[in-house]
Every structure is written in structure tokens, then in C-alpha cells.
Short mmCIF file of C-alpha atoms in Angstrom, two decimals:
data_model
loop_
_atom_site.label_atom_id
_atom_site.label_comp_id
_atom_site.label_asym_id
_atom_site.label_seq_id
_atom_site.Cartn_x
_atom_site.Cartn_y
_atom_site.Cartn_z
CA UNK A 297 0.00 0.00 0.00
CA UNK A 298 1.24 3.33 -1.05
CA UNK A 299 -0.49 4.88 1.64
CA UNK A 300 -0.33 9.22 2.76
CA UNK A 301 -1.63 10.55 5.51
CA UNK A 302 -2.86 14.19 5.21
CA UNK A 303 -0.54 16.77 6.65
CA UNK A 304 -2.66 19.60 8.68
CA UNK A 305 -1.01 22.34 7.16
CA UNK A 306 -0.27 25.43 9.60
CA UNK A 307 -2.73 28.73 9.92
CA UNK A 308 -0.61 31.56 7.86
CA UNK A 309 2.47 32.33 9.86
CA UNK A 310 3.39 34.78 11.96
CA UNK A 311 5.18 38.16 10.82
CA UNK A 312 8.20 36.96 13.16
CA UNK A 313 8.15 33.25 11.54
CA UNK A 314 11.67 32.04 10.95
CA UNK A 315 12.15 31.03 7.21
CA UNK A 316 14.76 28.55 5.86
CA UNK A 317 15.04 30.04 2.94
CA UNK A 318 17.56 32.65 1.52
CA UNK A 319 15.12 33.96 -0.49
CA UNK A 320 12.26 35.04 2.69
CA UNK A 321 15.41 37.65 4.35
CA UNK A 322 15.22 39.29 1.37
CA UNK A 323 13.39 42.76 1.02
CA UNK A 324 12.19 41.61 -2.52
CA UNK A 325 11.13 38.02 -1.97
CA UNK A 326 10.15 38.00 -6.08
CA UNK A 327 13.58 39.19 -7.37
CA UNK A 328 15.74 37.31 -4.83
CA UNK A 329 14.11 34.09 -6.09
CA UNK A 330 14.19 35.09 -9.76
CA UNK A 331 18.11 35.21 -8.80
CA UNK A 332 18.35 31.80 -7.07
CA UNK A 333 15.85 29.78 -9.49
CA UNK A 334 16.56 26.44 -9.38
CA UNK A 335 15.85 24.30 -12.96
CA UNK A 336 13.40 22.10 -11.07
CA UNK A 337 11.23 22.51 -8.09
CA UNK A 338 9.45 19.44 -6.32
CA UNK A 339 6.30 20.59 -4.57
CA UNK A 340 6.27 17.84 -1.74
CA UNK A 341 8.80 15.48 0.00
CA UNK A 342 7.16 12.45 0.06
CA UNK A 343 9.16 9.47 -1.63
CA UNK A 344 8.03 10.48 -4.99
CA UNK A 345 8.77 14.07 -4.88
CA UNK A 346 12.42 13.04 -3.55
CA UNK A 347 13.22 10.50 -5.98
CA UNK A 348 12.10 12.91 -8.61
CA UNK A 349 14.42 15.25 -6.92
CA UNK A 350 17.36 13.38 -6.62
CA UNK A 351 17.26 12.12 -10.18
CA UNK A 352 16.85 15.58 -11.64
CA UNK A 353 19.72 16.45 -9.15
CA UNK A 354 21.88 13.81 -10.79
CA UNK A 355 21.05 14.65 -14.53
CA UNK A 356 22.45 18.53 -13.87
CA UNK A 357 19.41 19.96 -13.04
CA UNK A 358 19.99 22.62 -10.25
CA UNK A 359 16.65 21.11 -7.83
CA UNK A 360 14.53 22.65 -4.77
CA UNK A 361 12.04 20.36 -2.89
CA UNK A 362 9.61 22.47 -0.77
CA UNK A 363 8.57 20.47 1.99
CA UNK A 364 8.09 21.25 5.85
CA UNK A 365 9.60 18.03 6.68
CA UNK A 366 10.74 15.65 3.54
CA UNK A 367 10.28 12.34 3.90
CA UNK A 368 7.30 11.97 5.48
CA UNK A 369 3.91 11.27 4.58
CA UNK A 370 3.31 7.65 2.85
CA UNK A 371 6.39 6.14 4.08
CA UNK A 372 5.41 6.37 7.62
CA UNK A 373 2.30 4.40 6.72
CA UNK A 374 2.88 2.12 3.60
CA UNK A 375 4.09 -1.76 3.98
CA UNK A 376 6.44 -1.64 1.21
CA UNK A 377 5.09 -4.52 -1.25
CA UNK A 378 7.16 -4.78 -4.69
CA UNK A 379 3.61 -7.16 -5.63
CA UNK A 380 3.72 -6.07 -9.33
CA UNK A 381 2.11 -9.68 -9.82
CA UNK A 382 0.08 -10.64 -6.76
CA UNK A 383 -1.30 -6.71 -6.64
CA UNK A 384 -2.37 -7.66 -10.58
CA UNK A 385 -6.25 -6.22 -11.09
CA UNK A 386 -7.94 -6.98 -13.85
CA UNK A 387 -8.27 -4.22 -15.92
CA UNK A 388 -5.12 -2.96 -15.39
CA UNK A 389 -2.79 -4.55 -18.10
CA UNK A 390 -1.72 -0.94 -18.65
CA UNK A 391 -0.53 -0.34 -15.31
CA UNK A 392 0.79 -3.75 -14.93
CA UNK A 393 3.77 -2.79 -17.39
CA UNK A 394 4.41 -0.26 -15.19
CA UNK A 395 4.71 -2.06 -12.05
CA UNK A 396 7.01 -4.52 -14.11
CA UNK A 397 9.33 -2.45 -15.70
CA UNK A 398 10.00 -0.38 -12.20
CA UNK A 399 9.98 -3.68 -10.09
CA UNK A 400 13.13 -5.07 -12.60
CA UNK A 401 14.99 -1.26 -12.08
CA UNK A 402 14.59 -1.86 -8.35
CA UNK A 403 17.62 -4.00 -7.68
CA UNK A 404 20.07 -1.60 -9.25
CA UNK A 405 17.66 1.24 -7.47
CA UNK A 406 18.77 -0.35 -4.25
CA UNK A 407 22.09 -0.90 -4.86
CA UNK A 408 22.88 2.78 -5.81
CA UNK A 409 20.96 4.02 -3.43
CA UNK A 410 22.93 2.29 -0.70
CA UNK A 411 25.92 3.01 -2.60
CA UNK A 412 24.98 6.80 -2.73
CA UNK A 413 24.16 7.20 0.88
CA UNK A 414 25.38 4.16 3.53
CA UNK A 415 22.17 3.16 4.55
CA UNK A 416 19.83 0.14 4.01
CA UNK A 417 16.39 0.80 2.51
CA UNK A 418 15.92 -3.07 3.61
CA UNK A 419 14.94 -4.28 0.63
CA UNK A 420 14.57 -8.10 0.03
CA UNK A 421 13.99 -10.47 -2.74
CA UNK A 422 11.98 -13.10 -0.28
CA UNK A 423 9.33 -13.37 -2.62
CA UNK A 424 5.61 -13.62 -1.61
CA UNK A 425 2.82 -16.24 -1.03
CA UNK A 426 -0.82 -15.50 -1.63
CA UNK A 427 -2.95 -18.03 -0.01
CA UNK A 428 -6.84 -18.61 0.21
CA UNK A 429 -8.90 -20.09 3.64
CA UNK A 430 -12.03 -21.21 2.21
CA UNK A 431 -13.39 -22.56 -1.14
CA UNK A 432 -15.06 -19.55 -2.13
CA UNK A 433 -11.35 -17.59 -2.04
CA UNK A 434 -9.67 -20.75 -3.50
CA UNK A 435 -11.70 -20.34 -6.31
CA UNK A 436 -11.12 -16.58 -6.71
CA UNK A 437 -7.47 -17.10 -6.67
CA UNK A 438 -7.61 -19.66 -9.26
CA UNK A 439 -8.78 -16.89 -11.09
CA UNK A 440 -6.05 -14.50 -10.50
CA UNK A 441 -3.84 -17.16 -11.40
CA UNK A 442 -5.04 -17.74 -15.08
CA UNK A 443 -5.47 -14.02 -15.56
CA UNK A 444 -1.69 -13.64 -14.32
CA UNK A 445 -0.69 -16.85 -16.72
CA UNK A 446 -2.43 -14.67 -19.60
CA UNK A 447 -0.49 -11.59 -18.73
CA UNK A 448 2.59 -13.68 -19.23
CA UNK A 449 3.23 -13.75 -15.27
CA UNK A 450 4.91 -15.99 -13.22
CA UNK A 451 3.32 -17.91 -10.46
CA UNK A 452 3.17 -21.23 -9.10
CA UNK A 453 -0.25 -22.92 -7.81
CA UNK A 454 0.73 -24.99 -4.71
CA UNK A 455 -1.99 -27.33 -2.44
CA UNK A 456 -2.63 -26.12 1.09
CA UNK A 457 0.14 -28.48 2.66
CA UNK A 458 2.79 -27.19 0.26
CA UNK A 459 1.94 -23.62 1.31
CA UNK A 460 2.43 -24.71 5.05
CA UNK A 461 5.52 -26.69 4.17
CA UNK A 462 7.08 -22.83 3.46
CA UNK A 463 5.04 -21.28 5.97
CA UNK A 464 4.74 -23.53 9.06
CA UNK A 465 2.90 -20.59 11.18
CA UNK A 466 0.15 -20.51 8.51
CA UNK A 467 -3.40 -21.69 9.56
CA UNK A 468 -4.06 -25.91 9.04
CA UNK A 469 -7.82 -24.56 7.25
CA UNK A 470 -5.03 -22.80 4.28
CA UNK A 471 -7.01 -24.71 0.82
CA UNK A 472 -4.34 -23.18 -1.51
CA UNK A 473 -2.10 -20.65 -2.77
CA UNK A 474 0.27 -18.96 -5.38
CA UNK A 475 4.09 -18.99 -4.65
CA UNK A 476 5.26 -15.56 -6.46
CA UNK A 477 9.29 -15.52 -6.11
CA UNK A 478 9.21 -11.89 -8.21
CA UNK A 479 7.26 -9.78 -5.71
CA UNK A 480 9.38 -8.57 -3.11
CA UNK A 481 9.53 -6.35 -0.27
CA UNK A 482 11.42 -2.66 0.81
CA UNK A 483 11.20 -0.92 4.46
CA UNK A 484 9.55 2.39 2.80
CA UNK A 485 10.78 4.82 5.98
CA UNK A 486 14.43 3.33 5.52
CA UNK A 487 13.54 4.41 1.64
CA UNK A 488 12.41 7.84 2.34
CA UNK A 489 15.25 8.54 4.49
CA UNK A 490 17.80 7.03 2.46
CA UNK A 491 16.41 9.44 -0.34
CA UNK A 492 16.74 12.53 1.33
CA UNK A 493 20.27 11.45 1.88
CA UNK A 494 20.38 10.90 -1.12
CA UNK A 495 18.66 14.56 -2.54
CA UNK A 496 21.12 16.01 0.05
CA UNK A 497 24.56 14.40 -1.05
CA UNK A 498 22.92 15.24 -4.54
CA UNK A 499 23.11 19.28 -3.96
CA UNK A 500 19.23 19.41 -3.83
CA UNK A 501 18.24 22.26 -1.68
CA UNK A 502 15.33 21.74 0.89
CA UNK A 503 12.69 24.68 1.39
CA UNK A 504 10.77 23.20 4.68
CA UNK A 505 7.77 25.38 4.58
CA UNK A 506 4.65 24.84 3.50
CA UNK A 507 3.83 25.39 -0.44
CA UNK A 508 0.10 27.63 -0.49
CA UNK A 509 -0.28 28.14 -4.16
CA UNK A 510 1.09 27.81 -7.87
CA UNK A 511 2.90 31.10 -9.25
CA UNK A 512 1.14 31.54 -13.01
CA UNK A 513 2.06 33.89 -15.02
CA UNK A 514 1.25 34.81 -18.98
CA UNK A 515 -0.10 31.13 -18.70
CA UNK A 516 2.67 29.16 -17.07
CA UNK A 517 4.12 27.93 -14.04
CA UNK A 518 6.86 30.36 -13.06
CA UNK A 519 6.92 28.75 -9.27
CA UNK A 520 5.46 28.45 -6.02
CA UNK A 521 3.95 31.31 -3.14
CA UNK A 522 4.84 29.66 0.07
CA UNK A 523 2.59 30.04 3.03
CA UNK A 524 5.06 33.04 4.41
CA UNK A 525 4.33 34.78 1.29
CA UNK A 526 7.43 34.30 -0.18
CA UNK A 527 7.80 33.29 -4.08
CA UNK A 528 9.67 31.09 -5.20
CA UNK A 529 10.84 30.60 -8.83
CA UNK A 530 11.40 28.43 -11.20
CA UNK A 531 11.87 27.02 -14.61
CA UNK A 532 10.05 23.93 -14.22
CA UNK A 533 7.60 23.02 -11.21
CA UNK A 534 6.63 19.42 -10.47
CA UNK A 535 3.63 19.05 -8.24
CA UNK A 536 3.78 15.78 -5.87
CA UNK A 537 1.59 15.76 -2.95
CA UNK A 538 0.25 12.38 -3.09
CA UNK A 539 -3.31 12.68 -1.87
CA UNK A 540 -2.97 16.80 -1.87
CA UNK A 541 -1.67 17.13 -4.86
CA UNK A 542 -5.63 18.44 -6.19
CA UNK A 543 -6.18 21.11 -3.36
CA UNK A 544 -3.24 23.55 -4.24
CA UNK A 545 -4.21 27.15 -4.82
CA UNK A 546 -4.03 28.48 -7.90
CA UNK A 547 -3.87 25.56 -10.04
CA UNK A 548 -5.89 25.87 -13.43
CA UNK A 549 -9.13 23.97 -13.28
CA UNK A 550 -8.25 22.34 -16.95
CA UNK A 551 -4.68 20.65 -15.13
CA UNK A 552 -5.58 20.03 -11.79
CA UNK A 553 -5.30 16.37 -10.76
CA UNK A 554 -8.01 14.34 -10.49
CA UNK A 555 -6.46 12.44 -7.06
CA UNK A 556 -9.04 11.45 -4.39
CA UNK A 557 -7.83 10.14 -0.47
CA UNK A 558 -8.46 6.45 -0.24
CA UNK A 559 -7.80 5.60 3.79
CA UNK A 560 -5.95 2.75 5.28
CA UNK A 561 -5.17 1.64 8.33
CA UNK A 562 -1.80 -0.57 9.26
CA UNK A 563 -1.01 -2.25 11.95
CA UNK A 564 2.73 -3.02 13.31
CA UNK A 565 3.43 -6.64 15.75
CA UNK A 566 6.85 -7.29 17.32
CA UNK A 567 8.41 -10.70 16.80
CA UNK A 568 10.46 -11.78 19.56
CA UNK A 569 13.98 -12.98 18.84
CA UNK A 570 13.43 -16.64 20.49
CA UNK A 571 9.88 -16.61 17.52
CA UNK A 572 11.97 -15.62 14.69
CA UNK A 573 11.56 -16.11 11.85
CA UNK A 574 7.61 -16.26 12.75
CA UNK A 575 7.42 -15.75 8.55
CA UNK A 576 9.77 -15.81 5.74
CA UNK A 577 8.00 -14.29 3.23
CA UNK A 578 5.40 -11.53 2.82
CA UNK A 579 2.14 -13.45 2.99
CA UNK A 580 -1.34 -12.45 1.58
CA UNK A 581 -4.57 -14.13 1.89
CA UNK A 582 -8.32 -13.68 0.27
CA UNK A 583 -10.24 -14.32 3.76
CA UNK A 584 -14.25 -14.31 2.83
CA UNK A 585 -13.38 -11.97 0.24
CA UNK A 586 -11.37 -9.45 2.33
CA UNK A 587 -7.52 -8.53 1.60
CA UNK A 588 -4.89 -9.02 4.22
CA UNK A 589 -1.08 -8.90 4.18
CA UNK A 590 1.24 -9.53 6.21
CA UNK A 591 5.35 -8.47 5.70
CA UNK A 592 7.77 -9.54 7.73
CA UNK A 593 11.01 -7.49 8.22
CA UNK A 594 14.44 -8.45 9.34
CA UNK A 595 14.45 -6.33 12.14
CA UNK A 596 11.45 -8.48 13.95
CA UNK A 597 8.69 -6.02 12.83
CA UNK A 598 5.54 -7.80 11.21
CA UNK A 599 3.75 -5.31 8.98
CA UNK A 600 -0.35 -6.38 8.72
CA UNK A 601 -2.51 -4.24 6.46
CA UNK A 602 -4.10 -2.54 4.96
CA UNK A 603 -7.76 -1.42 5.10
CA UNK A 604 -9.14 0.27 1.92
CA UNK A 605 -12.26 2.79 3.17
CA UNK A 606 -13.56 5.91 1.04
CA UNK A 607 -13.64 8.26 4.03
CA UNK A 608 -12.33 11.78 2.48
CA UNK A 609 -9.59 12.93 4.73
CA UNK A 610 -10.17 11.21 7.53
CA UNK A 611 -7.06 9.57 9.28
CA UNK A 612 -8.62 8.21 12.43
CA UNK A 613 -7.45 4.78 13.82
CA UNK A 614 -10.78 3.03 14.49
CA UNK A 615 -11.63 -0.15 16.82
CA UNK A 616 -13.62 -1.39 13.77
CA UNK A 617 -10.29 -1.42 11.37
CA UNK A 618 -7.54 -2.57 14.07
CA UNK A 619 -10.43 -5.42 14.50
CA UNK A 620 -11.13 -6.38 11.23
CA UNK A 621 -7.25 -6.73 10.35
CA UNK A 622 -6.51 -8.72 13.46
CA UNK A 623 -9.40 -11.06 12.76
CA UNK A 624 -8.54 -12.27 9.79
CA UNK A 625 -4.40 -11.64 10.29
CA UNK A 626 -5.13 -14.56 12.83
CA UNK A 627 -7.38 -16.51 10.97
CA UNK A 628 -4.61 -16.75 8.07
CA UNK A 629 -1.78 -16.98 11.13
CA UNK A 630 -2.94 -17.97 14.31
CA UNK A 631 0.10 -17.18 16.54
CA UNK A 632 -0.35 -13.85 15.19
CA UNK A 633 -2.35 -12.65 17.95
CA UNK A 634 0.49 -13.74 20.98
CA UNK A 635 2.40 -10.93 19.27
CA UNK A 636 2.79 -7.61 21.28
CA UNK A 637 0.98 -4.86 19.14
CA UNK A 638 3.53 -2.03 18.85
CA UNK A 639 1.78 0.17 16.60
CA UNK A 640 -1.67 1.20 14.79
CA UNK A 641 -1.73 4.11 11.75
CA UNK A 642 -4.01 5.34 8.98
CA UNK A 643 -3.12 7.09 5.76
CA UNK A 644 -3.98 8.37 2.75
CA UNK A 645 -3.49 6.67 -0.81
CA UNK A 646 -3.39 8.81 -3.82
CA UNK A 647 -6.09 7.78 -6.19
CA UNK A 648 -7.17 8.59 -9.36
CA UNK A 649 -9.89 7.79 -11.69
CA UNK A 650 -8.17 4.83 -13.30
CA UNK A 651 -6.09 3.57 -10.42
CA UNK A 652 -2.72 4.42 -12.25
CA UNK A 653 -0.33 7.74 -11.54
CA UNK A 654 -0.54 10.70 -13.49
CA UNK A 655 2.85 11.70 -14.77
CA UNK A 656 4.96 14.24 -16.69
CA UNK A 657 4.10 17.67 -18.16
CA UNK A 658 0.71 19.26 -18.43
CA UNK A 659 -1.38 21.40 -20.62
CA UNK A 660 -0.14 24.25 -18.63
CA UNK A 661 3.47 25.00 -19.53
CA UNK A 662 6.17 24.59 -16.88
CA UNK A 663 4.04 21.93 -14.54
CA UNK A 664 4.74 18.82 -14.25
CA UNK A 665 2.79 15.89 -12.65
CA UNK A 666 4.32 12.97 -10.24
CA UNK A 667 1.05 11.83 -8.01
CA UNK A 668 -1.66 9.63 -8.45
CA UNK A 669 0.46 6.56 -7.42
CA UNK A 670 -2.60 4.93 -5.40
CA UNK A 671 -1.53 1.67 -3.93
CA UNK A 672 1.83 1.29 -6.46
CA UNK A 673 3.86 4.45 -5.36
CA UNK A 674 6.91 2.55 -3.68
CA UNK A 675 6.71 -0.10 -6.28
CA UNK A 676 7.16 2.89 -8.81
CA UNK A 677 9.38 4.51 -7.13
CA UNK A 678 12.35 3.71 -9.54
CA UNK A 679 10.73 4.58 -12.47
CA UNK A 680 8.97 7.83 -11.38
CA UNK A 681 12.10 9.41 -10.56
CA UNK A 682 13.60 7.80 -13.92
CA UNK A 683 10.69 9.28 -15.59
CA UNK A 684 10.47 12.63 -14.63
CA UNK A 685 13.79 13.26 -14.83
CA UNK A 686 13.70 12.30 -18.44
CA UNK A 687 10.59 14.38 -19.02
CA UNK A 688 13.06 17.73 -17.39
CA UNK A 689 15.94 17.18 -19.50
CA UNK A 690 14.23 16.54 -22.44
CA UNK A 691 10.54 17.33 -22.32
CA UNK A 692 9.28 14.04 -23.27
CA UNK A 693 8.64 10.75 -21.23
CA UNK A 694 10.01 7.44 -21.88
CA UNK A 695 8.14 5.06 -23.41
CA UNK A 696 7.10 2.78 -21.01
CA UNK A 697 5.76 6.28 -19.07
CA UNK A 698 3.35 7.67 -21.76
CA UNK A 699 0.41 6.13 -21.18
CA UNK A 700 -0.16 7.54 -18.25
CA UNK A 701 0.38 11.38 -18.79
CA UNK A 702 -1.66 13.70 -17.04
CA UNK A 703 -3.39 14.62 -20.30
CA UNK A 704 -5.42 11.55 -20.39
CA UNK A 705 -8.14 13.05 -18.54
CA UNK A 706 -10.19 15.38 -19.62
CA UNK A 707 -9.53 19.29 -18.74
CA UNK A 708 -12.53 20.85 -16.75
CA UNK A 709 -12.38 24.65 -17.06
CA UNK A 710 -10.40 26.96 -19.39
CA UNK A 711 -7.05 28.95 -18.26
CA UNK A 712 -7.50 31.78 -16.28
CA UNK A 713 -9.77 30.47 -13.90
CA UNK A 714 -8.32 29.44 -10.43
CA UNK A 715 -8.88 26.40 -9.10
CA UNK A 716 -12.07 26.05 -6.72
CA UNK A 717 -11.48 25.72 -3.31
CA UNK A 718 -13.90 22.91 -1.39
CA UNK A 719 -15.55 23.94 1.99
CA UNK A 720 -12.78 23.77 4.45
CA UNK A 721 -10.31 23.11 2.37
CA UNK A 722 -6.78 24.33 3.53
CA UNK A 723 -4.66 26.14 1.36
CA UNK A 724 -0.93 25.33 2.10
CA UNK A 725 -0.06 22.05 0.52
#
């Protein structure tokens, strides 16, 4: 799950504020940017915006992220899942090619990452099973695994005993499951913090304020206002909120992304030393119809999400969720539940209409799209920042990337017009 839980961005700050920014001591906050305009600037710090930031970073491109506290947001949350197959939907072949060609990029992703910046993003190739617990889900699952087969994926059907023989810890009621050695797992806060090692290393400069509205001018992006008041310029802008990436000011109606928040709550077990390894492998189960995961890390903590719920911005941690996901975590694992429970959290997924990210340049000249990720955004990791750094230097996307450009939707409402504003909605982003 590439899960984002809303920031609750400040009331407008104080005269006496302190700003980390050169460009806020100035007298002229316009012209002082104008002189310190980076090439690219990455409106949010979530893993997306900094692997978009370090990759422009590393292709030349002088790069600002404006953040109030990069890496954050759906790394605190998500579970980390590389499940380009066993996350397969029908109706998304498109997307699938996506998920694929980033999930093959993540090895070397990993390695230079490490490389770049000394620290582990704990990623590991431990491969997944995806089991079933009655016939009803067996037969679902048999499904899935002829639709994979036709999308030229790889998994293998094993009986309920041959599933236990990997996982001893699974329930004795398991009828069945698919063995998918090509979906692996990463730790996605090691990832964000490795990355803004990374952006750091990389020369990218942070801005850790909040970003209010889009600077337009003569019909392009020339920048950001901050929520100060200061403006920032510069050449290109690339707009990466996850779930907030619709609710900036001053965004054109005709290019503002169509995300939505789609909650989910996590939950987080300890696995005692002397219980190790309580799983091997990330393990996911169809339990009367329901989704559950479980990922196991080498550090002892046992990841078990993910609720899916349609509950606006809502972040709330509810008895009802932490229930639900316990209930059938231990139906699929009963020792499960001897497990101290360390940790409960809700986030925010970006969606979009069609499930898949929106990226590259828009209509509007000098904005750029990196959001829309929904439950794929540290699977795509790799290729995002590939992507858009491609899209920078060169104006175009790669291939593989241009299916999915933000002009697929329709617009909504000429130039000229600023965004609406929904009831409540706050402005810094």
C-alpha cells in the first residue's frame, strides 16, 4: 500500500516566523528568487517528490524540494510490497507494465541508493505467497492465477500443505495458494530517508515550509507562493503531494489532478527474537473476500494491512479497522495474535480515476505531474524518478511512461480560472 496521511497544514504564519530560505530575508522576496531559481522545483517530499528530486539532481538539473519536513507522509504508513504480480487487477494490463518495468529497475535502485548514501532501505527479494482459507477464495485465486498466466506472469499454484511446508505458522484450514518468487519487499521509511540522503549528497536544496499556491504567469508555471508569502521561482515546477496534490491554490481547473484520499489503516506486531523467523516471506490471503497482508522485516517487525475505506480525509485509527485486520491476520496466522501490538496508523493513498499515476508535463506549460500513485507508489518509485527526470531534461517521457500522462483526462475549465477551493479546504499544501 502506497499509503499518505494528510498533513494539517499550519494557519498563515506569523510576521516573526523564521524562514529557511535565503530567499524570505530578502526585502524583494520575487527578485531574490528570480536570482536563485533552481531548474526544477518538487512541490512535496514524500518518496516520490524526492526520488524525482534526486534524479533531476543527478542529470544537472539545479533542484529545490519544498517540503516542511521531507520524507514523510506515505512512508510512515505504507508496507512496502514490490507485488507487481500478486497486486495484478484486472483491468489494469496498462498499469501492470508499469509495475514490471519499475519492479526489474529496483535492484540496481537499491544498490545505488545504498551506494549513494550508507544506509539500508531493507529491501529483500523473499518473494511472496498468496494463499486462500475457504473454497469460495480458492476459487477466486484460481482466477487470479489464469489471468496472471495470460499476462505472461509468473506464479506457481501450490496445495494447502505445500503452502504450510514454506510457511509452518500458517493456519491448518489454508485450501491453496500462489508462490510468487518476483514480488518482493522494501522498508519504505528506511527508503524515504535514504532518499533525502540521497537529494542532500545530490546538492538538492530543501525549502521546509509549507507550499500555499502555484505562481502563473502569462499562462505558465513560473513557481510556487509559500505560506510566508514568499515566491519562489522556477523554470520547471513538479507538483507531488500524493493525496494533496488536487487542493493547491491556484492551479488551473483544466490541469488540476483528479487524485481522491483512499484511507488505510496498518497495523505493526513485534516478533520476539526466540519466535523468529515467525514468517519468511510476505504473505497475503483472500479471507471471505477481504484482503490481508502480512510483511515480515528483518528487524522483527511484522507489517499487517491494509484497510481500503472511502472516508475523504479522515485519518482516524478506528476499533472497527484494528479489528477487522486482526481477525482475519489470525485466521490466516494464528500465533499472530500472541504478538505484542507495537503500533496502529491510517493514511492516505493517492487515487485517481483509473487507479494508475498521473505523470509528466501538463497542458499548462512549466508543470509537471508525479502523483496519483494509489496503492503502487513505492513499487514505482524507480521509475517515477527515472521518468520525470527524463521528461526535465528533455521534455518528453520514456516510453514505457506515456500512457499515463496527465493529459489523459479530460480538462474541466479553461485557463485563467483558479482552481475552486472545497468547503474547508486548507490552502498550504
Amino acid at each position: 500500500m502506497a499509503s499518505s496521511p494528510p498533513p494539517t497544514p499550519p494557519p498563515a504564519a506569523p510576521a516573526a516566523a523564521s524562514v529557511s530560505v535565503a530567499a524570505a530575508q530578502s526585502a524583494s522576496p520575487r527578485a531574490d528568487a528570480a536570482e536563485r531559481a533552481p531548474d526544477a522545483l518538487v512541490v512535496g517530499g514524500g518518496v516520490i517528490g524526492l526520488v524525482t528530486a534526486w534524479r533531476a539532481a543527478l542529470a544537472g538539473l539545479r533542484t529545490t524540494v519544498v517540503d516542511p519536513a521531507p520524507g514523510g507522509g506515505a512512508a510512515q504508513v505504507a508496507a512496502g510490497m514490490l507485488a507487481a504480480v500478486t497486486e495484478l487487477h484486472y483491468g489494469e494490463q496498462a498499469l501492470l507494465a508499469l509495475n514490471l518495468a519499475s519492479a526489474e529497475r529496483y535492484p540496481d535502485f537499491a544498490r545505488e541508493l545504498t551506494e549513494a548514501t550508507g544506509q539500508d532501505i531493507g529491501y529483500r527479494r523473499n518473494g511472496t505467497l498468496s494463499v486462500a482459507l475457504d473454497a469460495d477464495d480458492r476459487a477466486h485465486l484460481r482466477e487470479l492465477h489464469a489471468f496472471q498466466a495470460q499476462s505472461g506472469l509468473h506464479a506457481e499454484w501450490l496445495a494447502g500443505r505445500e503452502c504450510r511446508r514454506l510457511e509452518p505458522m500458517l493456519a491448518p484450514g489454508v485450501r491453496g495458494g500462489l508462490r510468487v518468487d518476483g514480488d518482493h519487499q522494501v522498508d519504505p521509511r528506511l527508503l524515504s530517508a535514504a532518499l533525502v540522503t540521497a537529494c542532500e549528497r545530490s546538492g538538492v536544496r530543501f525549502v521546509r515550509r509549507w507550499a500555499a499556491a502555484l505562481d502563473v504567469a502569462r499562462e505558465r508555471a513560473v513557481g510556487v507562493v509559500l505560506d510566508d508569502g514568499t515566491r519562489l521561482a522556477a523554470a520547471r515546477t513538479v507538483l507531488a503531494c500524493g493525496s494533496l496534490s488536487g487542493r493547491l491554490d491556484g492551479v488551473p481547473p483544466a490541469v488540476l489532478p483528479p487524485v481522491r484520499p483512499v484511507k488505510g489503516q496498518v497495523l505493526r506486531l513485534t516478533v520476539p527474537p526466540e519466535r523468529a523467523p515467525f514468517l519468511t516471506r510476505t504473505v497475503r490471503a483472500m479471507v471471505r473476500g477481504s484482503q490481508v497482508y502480512l510483511v515480515p522485516r528483518l528487524s522483527g517487525e511484522l507489517v499487517v494491512g491494509a484497510t481500503s475505506e472511502e472516508m475523504g480525509w479522515d485519518t482516524t485509527v478506528t476499533a472497527g479497522g484494528v479489528y477487522e485486520l486482526l481477525r482475519d491476520a489470525h485466521e490466516l496466522v494464528p500465533g499472530l495474535t500472541e504478538l505484542p501490538l507495537t503500533e496502529t496508523s491510517a493514511g492516505l493513498r493517492p487515487g485517481s480515476p483509473d487507479n494508475a499515476p498521473l505523470l509528466g508535463p501538463t497542458a499548462l506549460d512549466g508543470l509537471l505531474l508525479a502523483t496519483g500513485h494509489f496503492r503502487n507508489g513505492v513499487l514505482l518509485t524507480p521509475l517515477t524518478g527515472d521518468a520525470l527526470a527524463e521528461a526535465l531534461t528533455t521534455g518528453e517521457l520514456p516510453e514505457v511512461a506515456r500512457p499515463f500522462t496527465p493529459g489523459r483526462f479530460a480538462p474541466q475549465a479553461p485557463y485563467g480560472t483558479a482552481a475552486p477551493r472545497a468547503a474547508g479546504q486548507e490552502r498550504p499544501v
